[in-house]
PDB file of C-alpha atoms in Angstrom:
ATOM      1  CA  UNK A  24     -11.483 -22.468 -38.138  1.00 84.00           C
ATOM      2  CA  UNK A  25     -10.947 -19.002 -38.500  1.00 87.00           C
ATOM      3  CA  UNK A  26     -14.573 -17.897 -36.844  1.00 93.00           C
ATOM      4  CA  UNK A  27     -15.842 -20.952 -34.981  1.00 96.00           C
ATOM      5  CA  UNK A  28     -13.405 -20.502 -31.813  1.00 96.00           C
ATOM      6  CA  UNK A  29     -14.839 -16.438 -31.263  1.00 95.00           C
ATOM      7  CA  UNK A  30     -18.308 -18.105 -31.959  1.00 96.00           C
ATOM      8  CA  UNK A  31     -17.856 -20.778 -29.055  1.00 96.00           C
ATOM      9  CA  UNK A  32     -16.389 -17.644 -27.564  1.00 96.00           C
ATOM     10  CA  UNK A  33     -19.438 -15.894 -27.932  1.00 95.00           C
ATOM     11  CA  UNK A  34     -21.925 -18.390 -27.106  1.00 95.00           C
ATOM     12  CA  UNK A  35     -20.401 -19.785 -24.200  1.00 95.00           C
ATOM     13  CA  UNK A  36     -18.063 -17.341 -21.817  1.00 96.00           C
ATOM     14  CA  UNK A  37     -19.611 -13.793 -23.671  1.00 95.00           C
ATOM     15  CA  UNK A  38     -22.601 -14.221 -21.280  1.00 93.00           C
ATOM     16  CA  UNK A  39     -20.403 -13.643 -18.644  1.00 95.00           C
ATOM     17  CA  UNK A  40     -16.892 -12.172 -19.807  1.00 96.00           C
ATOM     18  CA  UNK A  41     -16.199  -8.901 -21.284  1.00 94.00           C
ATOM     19  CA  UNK A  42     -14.020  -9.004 -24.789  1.00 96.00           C
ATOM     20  CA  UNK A  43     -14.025  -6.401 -27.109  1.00 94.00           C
ATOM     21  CA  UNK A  44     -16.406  -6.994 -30.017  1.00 93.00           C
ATOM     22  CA  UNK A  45     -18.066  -9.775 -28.826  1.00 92.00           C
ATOM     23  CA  UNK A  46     -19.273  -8.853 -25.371  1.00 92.00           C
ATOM     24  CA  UNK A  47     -19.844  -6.146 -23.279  1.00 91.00           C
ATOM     25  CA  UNK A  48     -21.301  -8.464 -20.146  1.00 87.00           C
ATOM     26  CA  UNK A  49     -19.630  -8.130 -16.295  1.00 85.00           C
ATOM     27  CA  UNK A  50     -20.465 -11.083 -14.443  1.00 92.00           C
ATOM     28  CA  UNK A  51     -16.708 -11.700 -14.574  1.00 93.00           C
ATOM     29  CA  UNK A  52     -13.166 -10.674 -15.258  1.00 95.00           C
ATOM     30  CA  UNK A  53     -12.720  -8.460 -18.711  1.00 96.00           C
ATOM     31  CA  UNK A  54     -10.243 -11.394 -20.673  1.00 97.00           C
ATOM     32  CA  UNK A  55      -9.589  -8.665 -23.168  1.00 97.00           C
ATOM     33  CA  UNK A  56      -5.562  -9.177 -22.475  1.00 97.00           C
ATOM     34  CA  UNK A  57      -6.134 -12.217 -20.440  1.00 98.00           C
ATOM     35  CA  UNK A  58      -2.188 -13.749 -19.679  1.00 97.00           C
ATOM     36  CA  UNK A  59      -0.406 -10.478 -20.319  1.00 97.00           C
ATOM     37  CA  UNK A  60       2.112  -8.655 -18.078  1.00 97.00           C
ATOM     38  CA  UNK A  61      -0.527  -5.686 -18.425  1.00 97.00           C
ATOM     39  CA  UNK A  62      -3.712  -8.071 -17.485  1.00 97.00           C
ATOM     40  CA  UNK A  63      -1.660  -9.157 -14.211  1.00 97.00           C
ATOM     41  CA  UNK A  64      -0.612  -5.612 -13.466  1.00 96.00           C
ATOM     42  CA  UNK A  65      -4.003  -4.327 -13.276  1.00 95.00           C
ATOM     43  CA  UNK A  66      -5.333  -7.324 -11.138  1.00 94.00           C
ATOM     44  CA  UNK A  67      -2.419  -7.289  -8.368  1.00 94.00           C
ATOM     45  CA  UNK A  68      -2.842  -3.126  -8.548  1.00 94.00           C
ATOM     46  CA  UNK A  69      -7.046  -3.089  -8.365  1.00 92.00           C
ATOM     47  CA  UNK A  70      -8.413  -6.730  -8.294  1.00 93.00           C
ATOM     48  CA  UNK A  71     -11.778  -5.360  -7.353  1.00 92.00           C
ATOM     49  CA  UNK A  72     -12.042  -2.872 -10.434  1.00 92.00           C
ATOM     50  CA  UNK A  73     -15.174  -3.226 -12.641  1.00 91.00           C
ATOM     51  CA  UNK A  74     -13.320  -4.750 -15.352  1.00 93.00           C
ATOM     52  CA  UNK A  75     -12.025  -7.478 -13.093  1.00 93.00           C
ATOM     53  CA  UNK A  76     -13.373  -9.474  -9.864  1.00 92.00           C
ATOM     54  CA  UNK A  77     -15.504  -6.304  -9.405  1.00 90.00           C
ATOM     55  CA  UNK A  78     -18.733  -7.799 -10.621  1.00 88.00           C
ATOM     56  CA  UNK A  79     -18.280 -11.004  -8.863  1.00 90.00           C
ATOM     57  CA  UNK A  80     -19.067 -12.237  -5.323  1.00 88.00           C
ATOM     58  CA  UNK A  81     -15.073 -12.931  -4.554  1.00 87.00           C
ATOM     59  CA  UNK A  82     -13.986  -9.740  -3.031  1.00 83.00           C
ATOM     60  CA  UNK A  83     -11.472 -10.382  -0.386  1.00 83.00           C
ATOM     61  CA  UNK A  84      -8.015  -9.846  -2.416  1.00 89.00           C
ATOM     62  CA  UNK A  85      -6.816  -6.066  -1.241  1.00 89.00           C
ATOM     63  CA  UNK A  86      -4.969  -4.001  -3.723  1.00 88.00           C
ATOM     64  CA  UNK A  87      -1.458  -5.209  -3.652  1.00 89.00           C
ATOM     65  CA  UNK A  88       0.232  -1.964  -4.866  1.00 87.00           C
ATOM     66  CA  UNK A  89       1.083   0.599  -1.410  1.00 87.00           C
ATOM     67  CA  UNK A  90       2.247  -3.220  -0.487  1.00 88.00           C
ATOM     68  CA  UNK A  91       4.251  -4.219  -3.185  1.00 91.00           C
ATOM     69  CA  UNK A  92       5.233  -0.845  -4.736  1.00 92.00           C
ATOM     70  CA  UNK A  93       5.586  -0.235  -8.131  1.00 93.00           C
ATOM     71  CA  UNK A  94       8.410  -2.655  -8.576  1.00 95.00           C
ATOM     72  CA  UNK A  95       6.798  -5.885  -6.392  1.00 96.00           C
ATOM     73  CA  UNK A  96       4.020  -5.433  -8.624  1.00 96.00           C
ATOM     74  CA  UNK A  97       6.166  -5.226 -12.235  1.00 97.00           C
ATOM     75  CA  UNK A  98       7.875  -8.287 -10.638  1.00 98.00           C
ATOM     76  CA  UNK A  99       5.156 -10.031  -9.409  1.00 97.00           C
ATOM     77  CA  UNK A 100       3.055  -9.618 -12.944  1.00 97.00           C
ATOM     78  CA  UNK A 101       6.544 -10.982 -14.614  1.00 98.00           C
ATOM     79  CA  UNK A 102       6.044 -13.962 -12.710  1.00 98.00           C
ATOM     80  CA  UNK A 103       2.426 -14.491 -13.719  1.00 98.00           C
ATOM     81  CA  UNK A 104       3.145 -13.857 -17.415  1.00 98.00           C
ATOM     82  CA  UNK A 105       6.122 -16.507 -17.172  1.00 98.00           C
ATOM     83  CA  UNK A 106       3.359 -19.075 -16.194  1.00 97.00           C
ATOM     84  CA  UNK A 107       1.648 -18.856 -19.270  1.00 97.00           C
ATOM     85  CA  UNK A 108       4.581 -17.759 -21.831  1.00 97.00           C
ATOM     86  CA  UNK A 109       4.908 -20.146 -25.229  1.00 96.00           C
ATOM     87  CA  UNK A 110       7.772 -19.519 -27.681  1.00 96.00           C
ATOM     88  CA  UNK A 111       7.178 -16.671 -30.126  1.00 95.00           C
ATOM     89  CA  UNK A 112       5.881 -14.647 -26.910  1.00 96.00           C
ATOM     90  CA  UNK A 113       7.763 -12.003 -25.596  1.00 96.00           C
ATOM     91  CA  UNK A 114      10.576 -13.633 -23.453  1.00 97.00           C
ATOM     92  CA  UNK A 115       9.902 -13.357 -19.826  1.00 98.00           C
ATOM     93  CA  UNK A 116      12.713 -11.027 -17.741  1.00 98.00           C
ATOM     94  CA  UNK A 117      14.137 -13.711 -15.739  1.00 98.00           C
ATOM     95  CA  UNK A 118      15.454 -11.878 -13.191  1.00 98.00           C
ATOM     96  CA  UNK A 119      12.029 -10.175 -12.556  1.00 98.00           C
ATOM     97  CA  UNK A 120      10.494 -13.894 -12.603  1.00 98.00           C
ATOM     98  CA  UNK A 121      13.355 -14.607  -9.918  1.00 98.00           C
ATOM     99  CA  UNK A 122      11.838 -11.702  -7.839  1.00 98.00           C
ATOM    100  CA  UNK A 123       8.336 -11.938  -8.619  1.00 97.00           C
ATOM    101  CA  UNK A 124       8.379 -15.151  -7.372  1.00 95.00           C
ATOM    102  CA  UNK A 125      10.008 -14.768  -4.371  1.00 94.00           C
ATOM    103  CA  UNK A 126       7.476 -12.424  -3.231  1.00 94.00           C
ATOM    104  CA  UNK A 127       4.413 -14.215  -4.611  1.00 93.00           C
ATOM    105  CA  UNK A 128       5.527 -17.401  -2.656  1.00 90.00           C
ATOM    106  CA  UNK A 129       6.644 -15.473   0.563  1.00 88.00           C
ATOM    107  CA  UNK A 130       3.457 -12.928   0.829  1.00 88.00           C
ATOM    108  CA  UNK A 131       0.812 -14.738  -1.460  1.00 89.00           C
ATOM    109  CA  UNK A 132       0.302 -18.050  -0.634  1.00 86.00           C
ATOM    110  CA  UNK A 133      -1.312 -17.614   2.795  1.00 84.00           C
ATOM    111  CA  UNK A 134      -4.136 -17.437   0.644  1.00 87.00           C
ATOM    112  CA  UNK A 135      -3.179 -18.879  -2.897  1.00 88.00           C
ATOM    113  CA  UNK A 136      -2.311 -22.497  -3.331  1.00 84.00           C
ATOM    114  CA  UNK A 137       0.462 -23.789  -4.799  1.00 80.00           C
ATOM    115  CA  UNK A 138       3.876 -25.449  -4.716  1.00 77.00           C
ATOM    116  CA  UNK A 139       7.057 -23.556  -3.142  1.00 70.00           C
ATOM    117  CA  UNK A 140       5.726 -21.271  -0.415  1.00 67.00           C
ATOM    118  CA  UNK A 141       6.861 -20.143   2.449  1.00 67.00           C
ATOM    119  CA  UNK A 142       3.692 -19.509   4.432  1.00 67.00           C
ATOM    120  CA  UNK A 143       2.346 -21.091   7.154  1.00 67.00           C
ATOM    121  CA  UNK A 144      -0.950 -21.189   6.617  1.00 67.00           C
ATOM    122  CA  UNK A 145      -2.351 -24.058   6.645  1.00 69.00           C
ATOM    123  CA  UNK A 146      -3.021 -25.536   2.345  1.00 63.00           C
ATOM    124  CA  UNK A 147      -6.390 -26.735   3.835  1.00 65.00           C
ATOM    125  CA  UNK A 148      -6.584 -22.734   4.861  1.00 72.00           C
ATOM    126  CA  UNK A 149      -5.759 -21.423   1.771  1.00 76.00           C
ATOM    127  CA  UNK A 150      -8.919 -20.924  -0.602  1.00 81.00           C
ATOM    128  CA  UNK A 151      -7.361 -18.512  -3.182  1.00 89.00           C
ATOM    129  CA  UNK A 152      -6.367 -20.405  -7.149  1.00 92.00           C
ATOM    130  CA  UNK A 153      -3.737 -22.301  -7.388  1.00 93.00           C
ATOM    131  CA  UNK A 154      -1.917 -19.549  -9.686  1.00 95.00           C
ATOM    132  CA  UNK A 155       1.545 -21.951 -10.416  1.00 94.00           C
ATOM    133  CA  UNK A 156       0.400 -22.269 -14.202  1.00 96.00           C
ATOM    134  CA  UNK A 157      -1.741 -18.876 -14.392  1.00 97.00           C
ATOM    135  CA  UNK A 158      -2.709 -17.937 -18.301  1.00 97.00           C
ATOM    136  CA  UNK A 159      -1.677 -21.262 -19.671  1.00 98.00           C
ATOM    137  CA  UNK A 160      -3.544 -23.724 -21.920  1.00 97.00           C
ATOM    138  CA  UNK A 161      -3.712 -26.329 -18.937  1.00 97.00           C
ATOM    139  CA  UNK A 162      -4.811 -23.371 -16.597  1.00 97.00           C
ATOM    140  CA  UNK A 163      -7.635 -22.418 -19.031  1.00 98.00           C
ATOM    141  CA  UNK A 164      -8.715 -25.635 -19.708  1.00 97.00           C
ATOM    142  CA  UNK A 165      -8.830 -26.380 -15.790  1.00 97.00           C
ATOM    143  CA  UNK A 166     -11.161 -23.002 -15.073  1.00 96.00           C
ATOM    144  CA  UNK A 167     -13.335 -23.717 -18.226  1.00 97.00           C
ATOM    145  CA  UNK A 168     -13.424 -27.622 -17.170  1.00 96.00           C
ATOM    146  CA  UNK A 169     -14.219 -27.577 -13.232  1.00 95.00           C
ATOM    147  CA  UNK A 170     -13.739 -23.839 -12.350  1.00 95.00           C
ATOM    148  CA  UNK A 171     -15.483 -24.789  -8.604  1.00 93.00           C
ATOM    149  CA  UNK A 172     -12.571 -27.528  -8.510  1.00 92.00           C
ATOM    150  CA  UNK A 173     -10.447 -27.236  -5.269  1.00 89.00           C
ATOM    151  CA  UNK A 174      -7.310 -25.809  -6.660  1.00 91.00           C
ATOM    152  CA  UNK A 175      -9.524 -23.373  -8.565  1.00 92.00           C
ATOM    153  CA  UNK A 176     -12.102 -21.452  -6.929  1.00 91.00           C
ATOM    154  CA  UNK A 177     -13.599 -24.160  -4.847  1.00 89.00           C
ATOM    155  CA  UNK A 178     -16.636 -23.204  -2.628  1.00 89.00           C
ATOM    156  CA  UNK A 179     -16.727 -19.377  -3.555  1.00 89.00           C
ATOM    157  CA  UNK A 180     -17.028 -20.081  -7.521  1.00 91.00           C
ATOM    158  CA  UNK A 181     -20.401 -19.416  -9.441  1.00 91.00           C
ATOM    159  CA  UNK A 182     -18.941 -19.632 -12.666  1.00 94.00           C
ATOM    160  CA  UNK A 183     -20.533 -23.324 -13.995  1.00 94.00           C
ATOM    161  CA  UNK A 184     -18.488 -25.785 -15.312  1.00 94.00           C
ATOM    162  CA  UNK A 185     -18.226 -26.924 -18.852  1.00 93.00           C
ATOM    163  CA  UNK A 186     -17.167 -30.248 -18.856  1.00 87.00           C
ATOM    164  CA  UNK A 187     -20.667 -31.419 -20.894  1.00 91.00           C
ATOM    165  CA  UNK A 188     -21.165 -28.513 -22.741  1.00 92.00           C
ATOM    166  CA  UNK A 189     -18.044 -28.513 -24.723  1.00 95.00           C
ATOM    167  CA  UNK A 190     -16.397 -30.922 -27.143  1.00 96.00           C
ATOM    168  CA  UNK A 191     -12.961 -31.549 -27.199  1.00 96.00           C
ATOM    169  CA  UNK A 192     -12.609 -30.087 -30.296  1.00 96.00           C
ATOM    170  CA  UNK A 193     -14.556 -26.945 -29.064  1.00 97.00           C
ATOM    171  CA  UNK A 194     -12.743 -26.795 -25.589  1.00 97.00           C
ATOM    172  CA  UNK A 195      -9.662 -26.718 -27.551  1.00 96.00           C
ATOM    173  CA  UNK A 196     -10.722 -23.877 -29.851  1.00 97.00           C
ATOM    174  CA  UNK A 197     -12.048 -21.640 -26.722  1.00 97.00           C
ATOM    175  CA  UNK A 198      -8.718 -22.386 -25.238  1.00 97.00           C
ATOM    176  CA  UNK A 199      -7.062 -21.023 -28.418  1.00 96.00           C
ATOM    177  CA  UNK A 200      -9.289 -18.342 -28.438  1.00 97.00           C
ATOM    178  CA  UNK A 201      -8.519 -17.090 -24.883  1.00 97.00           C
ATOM    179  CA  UNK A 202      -4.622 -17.583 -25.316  1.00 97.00           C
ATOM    180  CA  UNK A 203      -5.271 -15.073 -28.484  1.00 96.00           C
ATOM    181  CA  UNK A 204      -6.554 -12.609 -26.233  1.00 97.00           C
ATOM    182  CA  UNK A 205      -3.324 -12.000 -24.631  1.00 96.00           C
ATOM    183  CA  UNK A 206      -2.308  -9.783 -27.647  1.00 95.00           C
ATOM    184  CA  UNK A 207      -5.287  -7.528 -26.967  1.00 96.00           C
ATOM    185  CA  UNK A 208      -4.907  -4.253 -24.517  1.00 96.00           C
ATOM    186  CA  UNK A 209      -5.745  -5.053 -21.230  1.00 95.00           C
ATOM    187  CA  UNK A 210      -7.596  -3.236 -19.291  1.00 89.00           C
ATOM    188  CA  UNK A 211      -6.000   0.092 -18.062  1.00 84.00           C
ATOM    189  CA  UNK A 212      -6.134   0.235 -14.129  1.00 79.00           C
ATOM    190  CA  UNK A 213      -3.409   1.870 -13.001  1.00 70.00           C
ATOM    191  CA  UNK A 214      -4.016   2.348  -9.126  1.00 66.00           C
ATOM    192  CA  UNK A 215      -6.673   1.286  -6.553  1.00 62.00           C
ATOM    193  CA  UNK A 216      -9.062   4.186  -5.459  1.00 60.00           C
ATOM    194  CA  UNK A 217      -7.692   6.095  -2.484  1.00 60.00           C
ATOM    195  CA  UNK A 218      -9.113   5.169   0.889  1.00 57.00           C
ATOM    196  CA  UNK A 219     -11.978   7.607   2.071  1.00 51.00           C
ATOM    197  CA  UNK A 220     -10.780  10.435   4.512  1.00 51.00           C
ATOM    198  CA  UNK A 221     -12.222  10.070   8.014  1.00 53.00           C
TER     199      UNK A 221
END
């Protein structure tokens, strides 16, 4: 028990994902950090970075951060964090949840699915994840599982799915092993690149 999840780890997401001491590959997201405040910091600031959707083929999220400012994106990660959160955590702010979700549901969901918005768009238009659970053991289970799954990435996703490759037991200890990462240092983007002077 106390090696076989980081071996699963290993054999099955280290081809793709980036964790410290156990992969160095960027097909996908860095998980190093995976659920934290700081993981969805650095996404809403820099999605695009190298440690993140960088190395994929899903490129259309701008950096949220001359958008949001500095405290729409510390509310907005709050919210994300509060998706995931299990007692013992860190307790979520919930006044930053409050506001983090206001915004996410006002500007994000013209793109991401979910329950509680206040876009227009279309749901059949919207072909971002469904991000209501982000960092959560159902959420992992669900991208590891069917990651091409509608309320995932649909269409755009390349990552394959694991639903015959994976036990129970061994889904279950990869989920475990992903929720651990949370306690790791995410990666440390602190601001998109600035825009190229005509």
């Amino acid at each position: 028990p106390a090696v076989r999840p980081g071996e699963l780890f290993a054999q099955h997401c280290g081809t793709c994902h980036a964790v410290r001491g156990v992969s160095q590959q960027r097909k996908g997201p860095r998980l190093d950090g995976f659920g934290s405040r700081e993981w969805a910091t650095a996404f809403v600031v820099w999605p695009d970075h190298p440690e993140l959707m960088g190395t994929t083929e899903i490129h259309d999220m701008p950096p949220q951060h001359r958008r949001l400012r500095d405290e729409g994106v510390r509310a907005v990660a709050e919210w994300l964090y509060s998706r995931g959160y299990e007692p013992g955590e860190a307790a979520p702010d919930a006044a930053l949840v409050t506001a983090g979700e206001a915004i996410y549901r006002r500007r994000c969901t013209t793109c991401h699915q979910g329950a509680g918005d206040t876009s227009e768009t279309e749901a059949a238009d919207r072909d971002a994840p469904n991000l209501d659970a982000w960092g959560s053991r159902a959420y992992l289970r669900s991208q590891i599982v069917n990651p091409g799954a509608p309320e995932n990435y649909g269409a755009r996703n390349h990552m394959p799915r694991f639903h015959d490759r994976l036990s129970e037991r061994e889904l279950g200890m990869v989920v475990d092993y992903v929720r651990s990462l949370r306690a790791r240092p995410a990666p440390a983007v602190r601001d998109e690149p600035e825009a190229p002077t005509p």
